[in-house]
CSV table of C-alpha atoms and ligand atoms in Angstrom, one decimal:
chain,number,residue,atom,x,y,z
A,767,MET,CA,-25.3,-4.6,6.0
A,768,PRO,CA,-27.3,-4.4,2.8
A,769,THR,CA,-25.6,-3.8,-0.6
A,770,VAL,CA,-24.8,-0.1,-0.8
A,771,LEU,CA,-26.4,1.7,-3.8
A,772,THR,CA,-24.5,4.3,-5.7
A,773,ASP,CA,-26.1,7.8,-5.8
A,774,GLU,CA,-27.3,7.2,-9.4
A,775,GLU,CA,-28.8,3.8,-8.5
A,776,LEU,CA,-30.7,5.3,-5.6
A,777,ILE,CA,-32.0,8.3,-7.7
A,778,ASN,CA,-33.1,6.0,-10.5
A,779,LYS,CA,-34.8,3.6,-8.2
A,780,ALA,CA,-36.8,6.3,-6.5
A,781,PHE,CA,-37.7,8.2,-9.8
A,782,ASN,CA,-38.6,5.0,-11.7
A,783,GLU,CA,-40.9,3.8,-9.0
A,784,SER,CA,-42.6,7.2,-8.8
A,785,SER,CA,-43.1,7.4,-12.5
A,786,LYS,CA,-44.6,3.9,-12.6
A,787,MET,CA,-47.0,4.7,-9.8
A,788,GLU,CA,-50.7,4.5,-10.7
A,789,LEU,CA,-53.2,6.4,-8.7
A,790,GLU,CA,-56.8,5.6,-9.0
A,791,LEU,CA,-58.7,8.8,-8.9
A,792,PRO,CA,-62.4,9.4,-9.4
A,793,SER,CA,-62.9,10.9,-12.9
A,794,ARG,CA,-65.4,13.5,-11.6
A,795,LEU,CA,-62.6,15.3,-9.7
A,796,PRO,CA,-61.4,18.6,-11.3
A,797,ALA,CA,-58.1,18.3,-13.2
A,798,ILE,CA,-56.2,20.5,-10.8
A,799,VAL,CA,-57.3,18.4,-7.8
A,800,LYS,CA,-56.2,15.2,-9.6
A,801,ALA,CA,-52.9,16.7,-10.6
A,802,LYS,CA,-52.2,17.8,-7.0
A,803,LYS,CA,-53.0,14.4,-5.6
A,804,ARG,CA,-50.9,12.7,-8.2
A,805,GLU,CA,-47.8,15.0,-7.7
A,806,HIS,CA,-48.3,14.7,-3.9
A,807,SER,CA,-48.2,10.9,-4.0
A,808,ARG,CA,-45.1,10.9,-6.3
A,809,MET,CA,-43.2,13.2,-4.1
A,810,ARG,CA,-44.1,11.2,-1.0
A,811,LEU,CA,-43.0,8.0,-2.7
A,812,VAL,CA,-39.6,9.5,-3.7
A,813,GLU,CA,-39.2,10.8,-0.1
A,814,LYS,CA,-40.2,7.4,1.3
A,815,ILE,CA,-37.7,5.5,-0.9
A,816,THR,CA,-34.7,7.8,-0.5
A,817,VAL,CA,-35.1,8.7,3.1
A,818,GLY,CA,-36.1,5.1,4.0
A,819,TYR,CA,-33.0,3.7,2.2
A,820,LEU,CA,-30.5,6.2,3.7
A,821,GLU,CA,-31.9,5.8,7.2
A,822,SER,CA,-31.9,2.0,7.0
A,823,LEU,CA,-28.3,2.0,5.6
A,824,VAL,CA,-27.1,4.1,8.6
A,825,LYS,CA,-29.0,1.8,11.0
A,826,SER,CA,-27.5,-1.3,9.4
A,827,VAL,CA,-24.0,-0.3,10.5
A,828,PRO,CA,-23.3,-1.6,14.0
A,829,ASN,CA,-22.5,1.0,16.7
A,830,LEU,CA,-18.9,1.7,16.1
A,831,ASP,CA,-18.3,2.5,19.8
A,832,SER,CA,-19.5,-0.9,21.0
A,833,ILE,CA,-18.1,-3.4,18.4
A,834,HIS,CA,-15.4,-5.8,19.5
A,835,PRO,CA,-12.0,-4.0,19.6
A,836,PHE,CA,-10.6,-6.4,17.1
A,837,TYR,CA,-13.2,-5.3,14.5
A,838,ARG,CA,-12.8,-1.7,15.5
A,839,ASP,CA,-9.1,-1.9,14.9
A,840,MET,CA,-9.7,-3.6,11.5
A,841,LEU,CA,-12.1,-0.9,10.5
A,842,GLU,CA,-9.6,1.7,11.5
A,843,ILE,CA,-6.8,0.1,9.5
A,844,LEU,CA,-9.0,-0.8,6.4
A,845,VAL,CA,-11.2,2.2,6.1
A,846,GLY,CA,-10.7,4.7,9.0
A,847,LEU,CA,-13.1,5.1,11.9
A,848,ALA,CA,-13.4,8.9,11.8
A,849,LYS,CA,-14.0,8.8,8.1
A,850,THR,CA,-16.8,6.2,8.4
A,851,LYS,CA,-18.5,8.0,11.3
A,852,ALA,CA,-18.4,11.3,9.4
A,853,ALA,CA,-19.9,9.6,6.3
A,854,LEU,CA,-22.7,8.1,8.4
A,855,GLY,CA,-23.4,11.5,10.0
A,856,ARG,CA,-23.6,13.2,6.7
A,857,ILE,CA,-25.9,10.6,5.2
A,858,SER,CA,-28.3,10.9,8.2
A,859,ARG,CA,-28.3,14.7,7.7
A,860,THR,CA,-29.1,14.3,4.0
A,861,ALA,CA,-32.0,12.1,4.9
A,862,ARG,CA,-33.3,14.7,7.3
A,863,ILE,CA,-32.9,17.5,4.7
A,864,ILE,CA,-34.8,15.5,2.0
A,865,HIS,CA,-37.6,15.0,4.5
A,866,GLU,CA,-37.7,18.8,5.2
A,867,VAL,CA,-37.6,19.7,1.5
A,868,ASN,CA,-40.4,17.3,0.9
A,869,LYS,CA,-42.5,19.0,3.6
A,870,ALA,CA,-41.8,22.4,2.1
A,871,ASN,CA,-42.7,21.4,-1.4
A,872,ILE,CA,-45.9,19.7,-0.4
A,873,TYR,CA,-46.8,23.0,1.2
A,874,HIS,CA,-46.0,24.8,-2.1
A,875,LEU,CA,-48.2,22.3,-3.9
A,876,ARG,CA,-51.3,23.8,-2.2
A,877,ASP,CA,-50.7,27.1,-4.0
A,878,ALA,CA,-50.4,25.5,-7.5
A,879,ARG,CA,-53.2,26.9,-9.7
A,880,SER,CA,-52.8,24.6,-12.7
A,881,PRO,CA,-51.7,21.0,-13.3
A,882,SER,CA,-48.5,22.3,-14.9
A,883,ALA,CA,-47.7,24.4,-11.9
A,884,ALA,CA,-48.2,21.3,-9.7
A,885,ALA,CA,-45.8,19.4,-12.0
A,886,ASP,CA,-43.3,22.2,-11.6
A,887,VAL,CA,-43.4,21.8,-7.8
A,888,ARG,CA,-42.8,18.1,-8.2
A,889,ARG,CA,-40.0,18.7,-10.7
A,890,SER,CA,-38.3,21.2,-8.4
A,891,PHE,CA,-38.5,18.7,-5.5
A,892,PHE,CA,-37.0,15.9,-7.7
A,893,GLY,CA,-34.2,18.3,-8.7
A,894,ARG,CA,-33.4,19.0,-5.0
A,895,VAL,CA,-33.5,15.3,-4.1
A,896,SER,CA,-31.1,14.4,-7.0
A,897,SER,CA,-28.6,17.0,-6.1
A,898,LEU,CA,-28.7,16.1,-2.4
A,899,ILE,CA,-28.2,12.4,-3.2
A,900,ARG,CA,-25.4,13.2,-5.7
A,901,GLY,CA,-23.8,15.2,-2.9
A,902,SER,CA,-23.7,11.9,-0.9
A,903,ARG,CA,-21.8,10.2,-3.6
A,904,GLU,CA,-18.5,10.1,-1.7
A,905,ASP,CA,-20.1,9.0,1.5
A,906,LEU,CA,-22.0,6.2,-0.2
A,907,THR,CA,-18.7,5.1,-1.7
A,908,ILE,CA,-17.0,5.1,1.7
A,909,LEU,CA,-19.8,2.8,3.1
A,910,ALA,CA,-19.7,0.5,0.0
A,911,GLU,CA,-15.9,0.2,0.5
A,912,MET,CA,-16.4,-0.5,4.2
A,913,ARG,CA,-19.0,-3.2,3.5
A,914,GLU,CA,-16.7,-4.9,1.0
A,915,LYS,CA,-13.7,-4.9,3.3
A,916,MET,CA,-15.6,-5.9,6.4
A,917,LYS,CA,-17.6,-8.7,4.9
A,918,ASP,CA,-14.5,-10.8,4.2
A,919,LEU,CA,-13.2,-10.5,7.7
A,920,PRO,CA,-13.0,-13.7,9.6
A,921,THR,CA,-15.5,-14.2,12.4
A,922,ALA,CA,-13.6,-14.2,15.6
A,923,ASP,CA,-15.3,-15.2,18.8
A,924,PRO,CA,-13.7,-13.2,21.7
A,925,ASP,CA,-14.9,-15.8,24.2
A,926,VAL,CA,-13.1,-18.8,22.7
A,927,PRO,CA,-9.5,-19.4,23.9
A,928,THR,CA,-7.2,-18.1,21.1
A,929,VAL,CA,-3.7,-18.7,19.9
A,930,VAL,CA,-2.3,-16.3,17.4
A,931,LEU,CA,0.7,-17.4,15.2
A,932,ALA,CA,3.5,-14.9,14.8
A,933,GLY,CA,6.8,-14.9,13.1
A,934,TYR,CA,8.6,-13.6,10.0
A,935,PRO,CA,7.1,-14.2,6.6
A,936,GLY,CA,7.7,-17.7,5.2
A,937,VAL,CA,8.4,-19.4,8.5
A,938,GLY,CA,5.5,-21.8,7.9
A,939,LYS,CA,2.6,-20.3,9.9
A,940,SER,CA,0.0,-21.0,7.3
A,941,THR,CA,1.3,-24.5,6.8
A,942,ILE,CA,0.9,-25.1,10.5
A,943,VAL,CA,-2.6,-23.7,10.6
A,944,CYS,CA,-3.5,-25.8,7.6
A,945,GLN,CA,-2.2,-29.0,9.2
A,946,ALA,CA,-3.6,-28.3,12.7
A,947,SER,CA,-7.1,-26.9,12.0
A,948,THR,CA,-10.1,-26.5,9.9
A,949,ALA,CA,-8.9,-23.3,8.1
A,950,LYS,CA,-7.3,-23.6,4.7
A,951,PRO,CA,-5.0,-20.7,4.3
A,952,GLN,CA,-2.9,-20.2,1.1
A,953,THR,CA,0.7,-21.2,1.4
A,954,ARG,CA,3.4,-20.4,-1.2
A,955,SER,CA,7.1,-20.8,-1.4
A,956,TYR,CA,7.7,-17.1,-1.2
A,957,PRO,CA,7.1,-14.9,1.9
A,958,PHE,CA,4.3,-12.4,2.3
A,959,THR,CA,1.7,-14.9,1.1
A,960,THR,CA,-0.9,-14.3,3.8
A,961,GLN,CA,-2.3,-10.8,3.3
A,962,GLU,CA,-5.3,-11.4,5.5
A,963,ILE,CA,-6.1,-12.8,8.9
A,964,MET,CA,-7.4,-16.4,8.8
A,965,ILE,CA,-9.1,-18.2,11.7
A,966,GLY,CA,-9.4,-21.9,12.2
A,967,HIS,CA,-10.6,-24.1,15.0
A,968,ILE,CA,-9.0,-27.1,16.7
A,969,ASN,CA,-10.4,-29.5,19.3
A,970,VAL,CA,-8.1,-30.3,22.1
A,971,HIS,CA,-9.5,-32.7,24.7
A,972,HIS,CA,-13.2,-31.6,24.2
A,973,LEU,CA,-12.2,-28.0,24.1
A,974,THR,CA,-12.4,-25.8,21.0
A,975,ILE,CA,-9.7,-23.3,20.5
A,976,GLN,CA,-9.2,-20.7,17.8
A,977,ILE,CA,-6.0,-20.6,15.8
A,978,VAL,CA,-5.3,-17.3,14.0
A,979,ASP,CA,-3.0,-17.1,11.0
A,980,THR,CA,-1.6,-13.7,10.4
A,981,PRO,CA,0.6,-12.1,7.7
A,982,GLY,CA,4.3,-12.3,8.6
A,983,ILE,CA,5.3,-9.3,10.6
A,984,LEU,CA,8.7,-7.6,10.2
A,985,ASP,CA,10.8,-6.2,12.9
A,986,ARG,CA,10.4,-2.5,11.9
A,987,PRO,CA,9.1,0.6,13.6
A,988,LEU,CA,5.3,1.0,13.4
A,989,PRO,CA,5.1,3.9,11.0
A,990,GLU,CA,6.9,1.9,8.3
A,991,ARG,CA,4.6,-1.1,8.5
A,992,ASN,CA,2.2,-1.8,5.7
A,993,LYS,CA,-1.5,-2.7,6.1
A,994,ALA,CA,-1.0,-6.4,6.3
A,995,GLU,CA,1.5,-6.0,9.1
A,996,LEU,CA,-0.7,-3.6,11.0
A,997,LEU,CA,-3.5,-6.2,10.8
A,998,SER,CA,-1.2,-8.8,12.3
A,999,ILE,CA,-0.3,-6.5,15.1
A,1000,SER,CA,-4.0,-5.6,15.8
A,1001,ALA,CA,-5.0,-9.3,15.8
A,1002,LEU,CA,-2.1,-10.2,18.1
A,1003,GLY,CA,-3.2,-7.6,20.6
A,1004,GLN,CA,-7.0,-8.0,20.5
A,1005,LEU,CA,-7.4,-11.7,19.9
A,1006,ALA,CA,-4.5,-13.5,21.4
A,1007,ASP,CA,-4.7,-15.3,24.7
A,1008,ILE,CA,-1.3,-16.7,23.9
A,1009,ILE,CA,1.1,-16.1,21.0
A,1010,ALA,CA,2.8,-19.0,19.2
A,1011,PHE,CA,6.0,-17.7,17.8
A,1012,ILE,CA,7.1,-19.7,14.9
A,1013,VAL,CA,10.9,-19.9,14.2
A,1014,ASP,CA,12.2,-21.1,10.8
A,1015,VAL,CA,15.2,-23.0,12.2
A,1016,SER,CA,16.5,-23.7,8.6
A,1017,GLU,CA,16.6,-19.9,7.9
A,1018,THR,CA,15.4,-20.8,4.4
A,1019,ASN,CA,12.8,-18.0,4.7
A,1020,GLY,CA,15.8,-15.6,4.4
A,1021,PHE,CA,15.9,-14.4,8.0
A,1022,PHE,CA,18.7,-15.4,10.4
A,1023,LEU,CA,18.0,-16.9,13.7
A,1024,ASN,CA,19.3,-13.8,15.4
A,1025,ASP,CA,16.8,-11.6,13.5
A,1026,GLN,CA,14.0,-14.0,14.4
A,1027,LYS,CA,15.0,-13.8,18.1
A,1028,GLN,CA,14.9,-10.0,17.8
A,1029,LEU,CA,11.4,-10.1,16.4
A,1030,GLN,CA,10.3,-12.3,19.3
A,1031,GLU,CA,11.7,-9.7,21.7
A,1032,GLY,CA,9.9,-6.9,19.8
A,1033,ILE,CA,6.6,-8.8,20.2
A,1034,ARG,CA,7.3,-9.4,23.9
A,1035,THR,CA,7.9,-5.6,24.4
A,1036,ALA,CA,4.7,-4.8,22.5
A,1037,TYR,CA,2.6,-7.3,24.5
A,1038,PRO,CA,4.2,-7.6,27.9
A,1039,ASN,CA,1.2,-9.4,29.3
A,1040,LYS,CA,0.8,-12.1,26.6
A,1041,GLU,CA,2.4,-15.5,27.0
A,1042,ILE,CA,4.7,-16.3,24.1
A,1043,VAL,CA,5.5,-19.9,23.3
A,1044,ALA,CA,8.2,-20.5,20.6
A,1045,PHE,CA,8.1,-23.4,18.2
A,1046,PHE,CA,10.9,-24.6,15.9
A,1047,ASN,CA,9.7,-25.3,12.3
A,1048,LYS,CA,11.3,-26.7,9.2
A,1049,ILE,CA,13.3,-29.2,11.2
A,1050,ASP,CA,13.7,-31.4,8.1
A,1051,LEU,CA,15.8,-28.6,6.5
A,1052,ALA,CA,17.7,-27.5,9.6
A,1053,SER,CA,21.3,-28.5,10.2
A,1054,PRO,CA,22.5,-29.7,13.7
A,1055,HIS,CA,24.4,-26.5,14.0
A,1056,GLN,CA,21.3,-24.4,13.3
A,1057,LEU,CA,19.3,-26.4,15.9
A,1058,GLU,CA,22.0,-25.8,18.5
A,1059,GLU,CA,22.0,-22.1,17.8
A,1060,ALA,CA,18.2,-22.0,17.9
A,1061,GLU,CA,18.2,-23.7,21.4
A,1062,GLN,CA,20.8,-21.3,22.6
A,1063,LEU,CA,18.6,-18.3,21.6
A,1064,PHE,CA,15.1,-19.6,22.3
A,1065,GLY,CA,15.6,-22.5,24.8
A,1066,CYS,CA,14.2,-25.9,24.2
A,1067,CYS,CA,11.2,-25.8,22.0
A,1068,VAL,CA,8.7,-28.2,20.4
A,1069,ARG,CA,10.1,-29.2,16.9
A,1070,ILE,CA,7.9,-29.3,13.9
A,1071,SER,CA,8.1,-30.2,10.2
A,1072,ALA,CA,4.9,-28.7,9.3
A,1073,GLU,CA,5.0,-29.6,5.6
A,1074,LYS,CA,5.2,-33.3,6.6
A,1075,GLY,CA,2.8,-32.9,9.4
A,1076,GLU,CA,5.4,-34.0,11.9
A,1077,GLY,CA,5.2,-32.5,15.4
A,1078,ILE,CA,1.7,-31.0,14.8
A,1079,ASP,CA,0.1,-33.2,17.5
A,1080,LEU,CA,2.7,-31.9,20.0
A,1081,PHE,CA,2.2,-28.4,18.8
A,1082,ILE,CA,-1.6,-28.7,19.4
A,1083,ARG,CA,-1.1,-30.2,22.9
A,1084,THR,CA,1.5,-27.6,23.9
A,1085,VAL,CA,-0.8,-24.8,22.7
A,1086,GLY,CA,-3.8,-26.4,24.5
A,1087,GLU,CA,-1.8,-26.6,27.8
A,1088,ALA,CA,-0.6,-23.0,27.5
A,1089,LEU,CA,-4.1,-21.8,26.9
A,1090,ARG,CA,-5.3,-23.8,29.9
A,1091,ARG,CA,-2.7,-22.0,32.0
A,1092,VAL,CA,-3.7,-18.5,31.0
A,1093,LYS,CA,-7.5,-19.1,30.7
A,1094,LYS,CA,-7.9,-21.6,33.5
A,1095,PRO,CA,-11.1,-20.5,35.3
A,1096,GLU,CA,-13.1,-20.0,32.0
A,1097,MET,CA,-11.9,-23.2,30.5
A,1098,GLN,CA,-12.9,-25.3,33.5
A,1099,MET,CA,-16.4,-23.8,33.4
A,1100,GLY,CA,-16.6,-24.9,29.7
B,470,GTP,N1,10.7,-28.2,4.1
B,470,GTP,C1,9.7,-27.6,4.8
B,470,GTP,N2,9.1,-26.6,4.2
B,470,GTP,C2,8.1,-26.0,4.9
B,470,GTP,C3,7.8,-26.4,6.3
B,470,GTP,N3,6.8,-25.6,6.7
B,470,GTP,C4,6.5,-24.7,5.7
B,470,GTP,N4,7.3,-25.0,4.6
B,470,GTP,C5,7.2,-24.3,3.4
B,470,GTP,O1,7.6,-22.9,3.6
B,470,GTP,C6,6.9,-22.0,2.7
B,470,GTP,C7,6.3,-20.9,3.5
B,470,GTP,O2,5.3,-21.5,4.3
B,470,GTP,P1,4.0,-20.7,4.7
B,470,GTP,O3,3.2,-21.6,5.6
B,470,GTP,O4,3.3,-20.0,3.5
B,470,GTP,O5,4.7,-19.5,5.6
B,470,GTP,P2,4.0,-18.3,6.3
B,470,GTP,O6,4.7,-18.1,7.6
B,470,GTP,O7,2.5,-18.5,6.4
B,470,GTP,O8,4.3,-17.1,5.3
B,470,GTP,P3,3.6,-15.7,5.2
B,470,GTP,O9,2.1,-15.9,5.0
B,470,GTP,O10,4.2,-15.0,4.0
B,470,GTP,O11,3.9,-14.9,6.5
B,470,GTP,C8,6.0,-22.9,1.9
B,470,GTP,O12,6.5,-23.2,0.7
B,470,GTP,C9,5.8,-24.2,2.8
B,470,GTP,O13,5.5,-25.3,2.0
B,470,GTP,C10,8.5,-27.5,6.8
B,470,GTP,O14,8.4,-27.8,8.0
B,470,GTP,N5,9.5,-28.0,6.0
B,471,MG,MG1,1.0,-17.3,5.7
């Protein structure tokens, strides 16, 4: 998608180019004929620039009904699908109206009896074009906003086997992604660090898998969730072949093991068809009692100290095996 011009930028671009336009006309022509030819060309140029720009802008947006559901969900959360579609529709309509107004004014130009009357027709056309484009100000802003937000989204390949990390904020998801893959997400010692979705790649036995880091999601009803949380939920649903549920066994992220178990159950209910594999992180900080409690709740899980890089190999192998199980036919083909 090209940069989106503001209404003023588009108006200035069209009018500047039309005022710079030089038309070679034989000097023997009568003044009124020359004036009409000149105004005709200027009006055509303004039409060409504005209509051309608006139409190509609309065309540059992929068909919203056929994009990957992950991106459709993202667009819905970040901008709003209906809002974007309506803006695109109105911009197309504005382009058509400018085209019609141009035709009508070129017709009026024939009746002009003096160079100044010809200039009046052109001025009236320019006035209409300005106000039509100013009327698209909000719609252009919507598209500019959409372009900004969508351009930073990660490129997800729906055909590559994908593990999505889930868990409360601060359990160490980004640290794990950082250790295991090519992605370099931000990590901080306070929760809610990851506001966006980050995608890295790992090679397991000649097989590339995608690993998706998500903002921590809280065990709350949907309407109370913020945008970052909704993004995680969308990613989980659209991208995940399996979900790696990360448990902070040391509870230093501020969430008790019981709460973490409840979140896992919430995810299981939301995605009954996804395989969820739990992993114990922050083993270095966990007490024997915490480990025992965690095993009672989650069963026996791979243990990781992500910060030290311990257990990452086993994490990768376990994820690879789980993906092989759920995506067996496709992975054998690859
Ligand atoms: N001691 C110890 N600290 C860890 C371990 N794993 C992660 N941490 C620390 O825990 C903090 C949070 O880790 P992050 O990886 O940012 O957690 P996150 O789950 O991505 O958090 P959000 O993005 O907020 O959801 C950071 O300060 C990490 O350095 C670990 O195994 N041991
Ligand atoms: Mg994170």
